Amino acid sequence: MKLRNQVLVLLAAAWTAAAAFANESSALKEPTVVERLADIEAYINNGARTPDVASKVAGPGPGHNGWLMTSAALVLFMTLPGLALFYGGLVRRKNVLSVLAQCLGIAGLVTILWWAVGYSLVFAPGTPVLGGLKFAFLQGVDGSPNTDYSAWVSHNVFAMFQLMFAIITPALIIGAIAERMKYSAVLLFIGIWMFVVYFPLAHMVWGIDGLMNGAWNANAKIKAIDFAGGTVVHMSSGWSALILCLIVGRRLGYGKTIMAPHSMVLCMVGTAMLWFGWYGFNAGSALGADAVAANAFMTTTLAAAIASVTWGAAEWIFKGKPSVLGLCSGVVAGLVVVTPACGFVTATGAVIIGLLAGFIPFLACVKLKPLLGYDDALDTFGVHAVGGTLGALLTGFLATHEANPNLAINLKDVVGNTLWLHQLGAIGVTLVLATVGTALIALVVKLVVGLRPSPEDETVGLDLVYHGEEGYIFE
Amino acid sequence: MKKVEAIIKPFKLEEVKEALSELGIQGMTITEVEGFGRQKGHTEIYRGSEYTQNLLPKIKIEIVLPDQQVEAVVDTIIKSARTGKIGDGKIFVLPVEEAVRIRTNERGGQAVS
């Protein structure tokens, strides 16, 4: 008797649910030809779709999706092998593989974290400082777009595109502590750092309900803008790098023995790959093959080239010779500084950015570092922290509606007015989170596995000690 | 018998070799070496870091000769290796006790002419 009642209740529930489902699907009216045309126009313009109309285009927009998949691959190429070679060439021969192993290890580790909860903590709705767990284990992250971020790019493509940023950011940090940190300590540090610094910061800046997402969150307390990651990627990694290299300490023999790059050729090849991949990073951040992406493509090119010329010229004037490393550093500095600005500024803005990007990080690397004596081995602080901070601030002054009409949505009165103050606010939050977070994590890692190899191991080189391999065997 | 050892600038090797062949010298030994003297090496600058490289690449020529040829060979090397700038190198002349041609077992002056 009891069982029969339960079955009846279940059947009734199922019937109600089915009826509700049928009702819902019939609520969307068949589109008129005009509405269907408007839908296609929205696709071509990379705009929002008409709500409450049944669409004949069920999936993502192929053009925008194609560009984002290409961009995601380009951004991965920046780390593997771009950054790995750029950094790998700059260390001594006995440590080249340690850099490659750190880049590879970070790519794998961050991908696993991203799949488990990382993506969700950044891009699921939640609080202003951290996302929720709606997309944990990439549940529901499929081929249809997540309209919080893009009407036309598949959610899973968006998640993979953003993953590549989460990979390169911690990989940038290792430049500061190159040649002298245990492999286990690097991986443990990065694993914790993603949770303490990257996931919260990326959510604050890019999450739909993020604290500092001025462009898309009307309720953002700090109405800052960051097109492709000046705060999230470059400031966070650069400032963390400074604190970590101070805690880890200088390399053995720093200032006494020769620590010249073992291959400027690899370094230049890596630089060129970074520049190439940066088009995915910057123009890809438009999340579509639209006019904003086109503008970012142009501003990225201008800033990189002008900063390279400026850095090379500064060396020529102050040091007597323009070096390959100087020209390479200028390229990277230009790309770093234009990153937060690329989708918001005009060509003129990009030229100003390029000039300052070639000179201010140059001073940080060539004057400030020897003056203060910290061993930022490959100048992660000098280029990424100084450049990222400069870029975030310059974006406040140079962003214009003319370059990006989306700025009119939530920031009509802020852009060209008080934006730079909001940018300063975002700079402050980023700086504090990165430095305090890094100091705490480094101390924990020091207690758990220790940060440094023994002096003997460090002298032998990390390649043999931690990886049992040599970079070059000539026979 | 004497051995003439000359340390010269690498780019002068071809000129010196040609001049010595014209003089009729039939054999010599060449080694790529590194060292320093009054020429002070060079400085490499990588961003903020400066490294002084004071070992410079040079070429060492060794020739063993009968005594009467030494003066002519030394003069020829001076003429062909000289640029007049610091770092042109040095020539040393050393006595040699014995020389043997392995194939024929010839000894002394015969082995080196």
mmCIF file of N, CA, C and O in Angstrom, chain B residues 30-76:
data_model
loop_
_atom_site.group_PDB
_atom_site.id
_atom_site.type_symbol
_atom_site.label_atom_id
_atom_site.label_comp_id
_atom_site.label_asym_id
_atom_site.label_seq_id
_atom_site.Cartn_x
_atom_site.Cartn_y
_atom_site.Cartn_z
ATOM 1 N N ILE B 30 99.921 23.830 -35.225
ATOM 2 C CA ILE B 30 99.072 24.967 -34.842
ATOM 3 C C ILE B 30 98.165 24.530 -33.697
ATOM 4 O O ILE B 30 97.554 23.470 -33.760
ATOM 5 N N THR B 31 98.028 25.373 -32.663
ATOM 6 C CA THR B 31 97.100 25.085 -31.564
ATOM 7 C C THR B 31 96.260 26.322 -31.281
ATOM 8 O O THR B 31 96.778 27.448 -31.305
ATOM 9 N N GLU B 32 94.989 26.093 -31.014
ATOM 10 C CA GLU B 32 94.143 27.211 -30.559
ATOM 11 C C GLU B 32 94.326 27.320 -29.052
ATOM 12 O O GLU B 32 94.083 26.363 -28.322
ATOM 13 N N VAL B 33 94.760 28.490 -28.595
ATOM 14 C CA VAL B 33 95.028 28.658 -27.160
ATOM 15 C C VAL B 33 94.286 29.883 -26.625
ATOM 16 O O VAL B 33 93.739 30.680 -27.394
ATOM 17 N N GLU B 34 94.255 30.001 -25.306
ATOM 18 C CA GLU B 34 93.691 31.194 -24.670
ATOM 19 C C GLU B 34 94.727 31.744 -23.706
ATOM 20 O O GLU B 34 95.483 30.982 -23.104
ATOM 21 N N GLY B 35 94.751 33.041 -23.542
ATOM 22 C CA GLY B 35 95.687 33.606 -22.584
ATOM 23 C C GLY B 35 95.531 35.111 -22.506
ATOM 24 O O GLY B 35 94.629 35.676 -23.125
ATOM 25 N N PHE B 36 96.412 35.714 -21.718
ATOM 26 C CA PHE B 36 96.392 37.167 -21.700
ATOM 27 C C PHE B 36 97.761 37.731 -21.414
ATOM 28 O O PHE B 36 98.631 37.069 -20.841
ATOM 29 N N GLY B 37 97.969 38.959 -21.852
ATOM 30 C CA GLY B 37 99.214 39.679 -21.615
ATOM 31 C C GLY B 37 98.850 41.115 -21.325
ATOM 32 O O GLY B 37 97.997 41.367 -20.472
ATOM 33 N N ARG B 38 99.400 42.027 -22.102
ATOM 34 C CA ARG B 38 99.060 43.428 -21.846
ATOM 35 C C ARG B 38 97.678 43.777 -22.370
ATOM 36 O O ARG B 38 97.037 44.685 -21.875
ATOM 37 N N GLN B 39 97.254 43.062 -23.402
ATOM 38 C CA GLN B 39 95.908 43.297 -23.938
ATOM 39 C C GLN B 39 94.941 42.759 -22.899
ATOM 40 O O GLN B 39 95.009 41.604 -22.517
ATOM 41 N N LYS B 40 94.001 43.612 -22.434
ATOM 42 C CA LYS B 40 93.282 43.273 -21.219
ATOM 43 C C LYS B 40 91.954 42.510 -21.400
ATOM 44 O O LYS B 40 91.084 42.610 -20.568
ATOM 45 N N GLY B 41 91.742 41.809 -22.454
ATOM 46 C CA GLY B 41 90.472 41.096 -22.608
ATOM 47 C C GLY B 41 89.355 42.058 -22.933
ATOM 48 O O GLY B 41 89.583 43.182 -23.366
ATOM 49 N N HIS B 42 88.111 41.619 -22.709
ATOM 50 C CA HIS B 42 86.979 42.489 -23.030
ATOM 51 C C HIS B 42 85.899 42.334 -21.968
ATOM 52 O O HIS B 42 85.915 41.396 -21.183
ATOM 53 N N THR B 43 84.955 43.265 -21.976
ATOM 54 C CA THR B 43 83.864 43.225 -21.007
ATOM 55 C C THR B 43 82.578 42.833 -21.714
ATOM 56 O O THR B 43 82.272 43.351 -22.784
ATOM 57 N N GLU B 44 81.837 41.894 -21.105
ATOM 58 C CA GLU B 44 80.519 41.545 -21.631
ATOM 59 C C GLU B 44 79.476 42.111 -20.673
ATOM 60 O O GLU B 44 79.631 42.015 -19.458
ATOM 61 N N ILE B 45 78.427 42.681 -21.241
ATOM 62 C CA ILE B 45 77.380 43.269 -20.396
ATOM 63 C C ILE B 45 76.055 42.599 -20.723
ATOM 64 O O ILE B 45 75.625 42.575 -21.877
ATOM 65 N N TYR B 46 75.420 41.996 -19.691
ATOM 66 C CA TYR B 46 74.092 41.422 -19.879
ATOM 67 C C TYR B 46 73.124 42.146 -18.964
ATOM 68 O O TYR B 46 73.140 41.945 -17.754
ATOM 69 N N ARG B 47 72.320 43.003 -19.519
ATOM 70 C CA ARG B 47 71.463 43.907 -18.751
ATOM 71 C C ARG B 47 72.320 44.585 -17.685
ATOM 72 O O ARG B 47 73.295 45.230 -18.012
ATOM 73 N N GLY B 48 72.034 44.375 -16.417
ATOM 74 C CA GLY B 48 72.801 45.093 -15.393
ATOM 75 C C GLY B 48 74.133 44.460 -15.032
ATOM 76 O O GLY B 48 74.904 45.030 -14.289
ATOM 77 N N SER B 49 74.421 43.243 -15.535
ATOM 78 C CA SER B 49 75.608 42.529 -15.062
ATOM 79 C C SER B 49 76.768 42.654 -16.046
ATOM 80 O O SER B 49 76.607 42.406 -17.230
ATOM 81 N N GLU B 50 77.935 43.034 -15.520
ATOM 82 C CA GLU B 50 79.117 43.148 -16.369
ATOM 83 C C GLU B 50 80.112 42.059 -15.999
ATOM 84 O O GLU B 50 80.395 41.838 -14.828
ATOM 85 N N TYR B 51 80.610 41.369 -17.008
ATOM 86 C CA TYR B 51 81.614 40.339 -16.770
ATOM 87 C C TYR B 51 82.841 40.650 -17.611
ATOM 88 O O TYR B 51 82.733 40.892 -18.804
ATOM 89 N N THR B 52 84.031 40.619 -16.976
ATOM 90 C CA THR B 52 85.261 40.856 -17.716
ATOM 91 C C THR B 52 85.853 39.525 -18.127
ATOM 92 O O THR B 52 86.089 38.653 -17.293
ATOM 93 N N GLN B 53 86.048 39.387 -19.413
ATOM 94 C CA GLN B 53 86.606 38.160 -19.955
ATOM 95 C C GLN B 53 88.065 38.463 -20.245
ATOM 96 O O GLN B 53 88.376 39.130 -21.223
ATOM 97 N N ASN B 54 89.036 38.022 -19.381
ATOM 98 C CA ASN B 54 90.413 38.421 -19.670
ATOM 99 C C ASN B 54 91.242 37.364 -20.385
ATOM 100 O O ASN B 54 92.380 37.600 -20.738
ATOM 101 N N LEU B 55 90.684 36.190 -20.625
ATOM 102 C CA LEU B 55 91.383 35.215 -21.464
ATOM 103 C C LEU B 55 90.913 35.402 -22.902
ATOM 104 O O LEU B 55 89.727 35.317 -23.181
ATOM 105 N N LEU B 56 91.893 35.660 -23.769
ATOM 106 C CA LEU B 56 91.526 35.908 -25.163
ATOM 107 C C LEU B 56 92.010 34.763 -26.044
ATOM 108 O O LEU B 56 93.059 34.169 -25.787
ATOM 109 N N PRO B 57 91.260 34.461 -27.067
ATOM 110 C CA PRO B 57 91.703 33.397 -27.966
ATOM 111 C C PRO B 57 92.917 33.835 -28.801
ATOM 112 O O PRO B 57 92.957 34.959 -29.307
ATOM 113 N N LYS B 58 93.907 32.945 -28.885
ATOM 114 C CA LYS B 58 95.097 33.211 -29.709
ATOM 115 C C LYS B 58 95.458 31.925 -30.446
ATOM 116 O O LYS B 58 94.925 30.856 -30.148
ATOM 117 N N ILE B 59 96.412 32.047 -31.372
ATOM 118 C CA ILE B 59 96.918 30.870 -32.081
ATOM 119 C C ILE B 59 98.385 30.679 -31.699
ATOM 120 O O ILE B 59 99.149 31.643 -31.677
ATOM 121 N N LYS B 60 98.736 29.437 -31.385
ATOM 122 C CA LYS B 60 100.152 29.153 -31.121
ATOM 123 C C LYS B 60 100.717 28.353 -32.294
ATOM 124 O O LYS B 60 100.149 27.324 -32.678
ATOM 125 N N ILE B 61 101.820 28.839 -32.856
ATOM 126 C CA ILE B 61 102.509 28.128 -33.950
ATOM 127 C C ILE B 61 103.808 27.551 -33.394
ATOM 128 O O ILE B 61 104.547 28.261 -32.711
ATOM 129 N N GLU B 62 104.072 26.295 -33.659
ATOM 130 C CA GLU B 62 105.345 25.698 -33.237
ATOM 131 C C GLU B 62 106.079 25.147 -34.460
ATOM 132 O O GLU B 62 105.486 24.404 -35.237
ATOM 133 N N ILE B 63 107.327 25.558 -34.601
ATOM 134 C CA ILE B 63 108.144 25.063 -35.714
ATOM 135 C C ILE B 63 109.534 24.689 -35.164
ATOM 136 O O ILE B 63 110.135 25.486 -34.439
ATOM 137 N N VAL B 64 110.024 23.512 -35.517
ATOM 138 C CA VAL B 64 111.385 23.125 -35.121
ATOM 139 C C VAL B 64 112.290 23.210 -36.355
ATOM 140 O O VAL B 64 111.927 22.730 -37.431
ATOM 141 N N LEU B 65 113.459 23.860 -36.188
ATOM 142 C CA LEU B 65 114.300 24.209 -37.345
ATOM 143 C C LEU B 65 115.783 23.987 -37.052
ATOM 144 O O LEU B 65 116.197 24.080 -35.897
ATOM 145 N N PRO B 66 116.585 23.811 -38.101
ATOM 146 C CA PRO B 66 118.035 23.901 -37.934
ATOM 147 C C PRO B 66 118.409 25.334 -37.552
ATOM 148 O O PRO B 66 117.735 26.280 -37.986
ATOM 149 N N ASP B 67 119.444 25.516 -36.722
ATOM 150 C CA ASP B 67 119.803 26.826 -36.182
ATOM 151 C C ASP B 67 119.859 27.940 -37.223
ATOM 152 O O ASP B 67 119.402 29.056 -36.983
ATOM 153 N N GLN B 68 120.418 27.633 -38.430
ATOM 154 C CA GLN B 68 120.662 28.713 -39.381
ATOM 155 C C GLN B 68 119.381 29.308 -39.980
ATOM 156 O O GLN B 68 119.407 30.391 -40.535
ATOM 157 N N GLN B 69 118.248 28.607 -39.846
ATOM 158 C CA GLN B 69 117.003 29.153 -40.405
ATOM 159 C C GLN B 69 116.241 30.029 -39.422
ATOM 160 O O GLN B 69 115.282 30.714 -39.793
ATOM 161 N N VAL B 70 116.625 29.989 -38.140
ATOM 162 C CA VAL B 70 115.812 30.624 -37.102
ATOM 163 C C VAL B 70 115.595 32.111 -37.355
ATOM 164 O O VAL B 70 114.469 32.607 -37.313
ATOM 165 N N GLU B 71 116.680 32.817 -37.646
ATOM 166 C CA GLU B 71 116.570 34.277 -37.800
ATOM 167 C C GLU B 71 115.556 34.651 -38.887
ATOM 168 O O GLU B 71 114.703 35.530 -38.692
ATOM 169 N N ALA B 72 115.646 33.960 -40.025
ATOM 170 C CA ALA B 72 114.751 34.263 -41.144
ATOM 171 C C ALA B 72 113.295 33.993 -40.785
ATOM 172 O O ALA B 72 112.389 34.759 -41.126
ATOM 173 N N VAL B 73 113.069 32.875 -40.072
ATOM 174 C CA VAL B 73 111.692 32.525 -39.704
ATOM 175 C C VAL B 73 111.122 33.551 -38.735
ATOM 176 O O VAL B 73 109.990 34.036 -38.897
ATOM 177 N N VAL B 74 111.927 33.923 -37.730
ATOM 178 C CA VAL B 74 111.455 34.918 -36.764
ATOM 179 C C VAL B 74 111.118 36.224 -37.476
ATOM 180 O O VAL B 74 110.051 36.817 -37.259
ATOM 181 N N ASP B 75 111.985 36.664 -38.365
ATOM 182 C CA ASP B 75 111.716 37.904 -39.112
ATOM 183 C C ASP B 75 110.428 37.817 -39.911
ATOM 184 O O ASP B 75 109.633 38.756 -39.955
ATOM 185 N N THR B 76 110.242 36.669 -40.562
ATOM 186 C CA THR B 76 109.047 36.493 -41.396
ATOM 187 C C THR B 76 107.778 36.549 -40.550
ATOM 188 O O THR B 76 106.780 37.157 -40.939
#
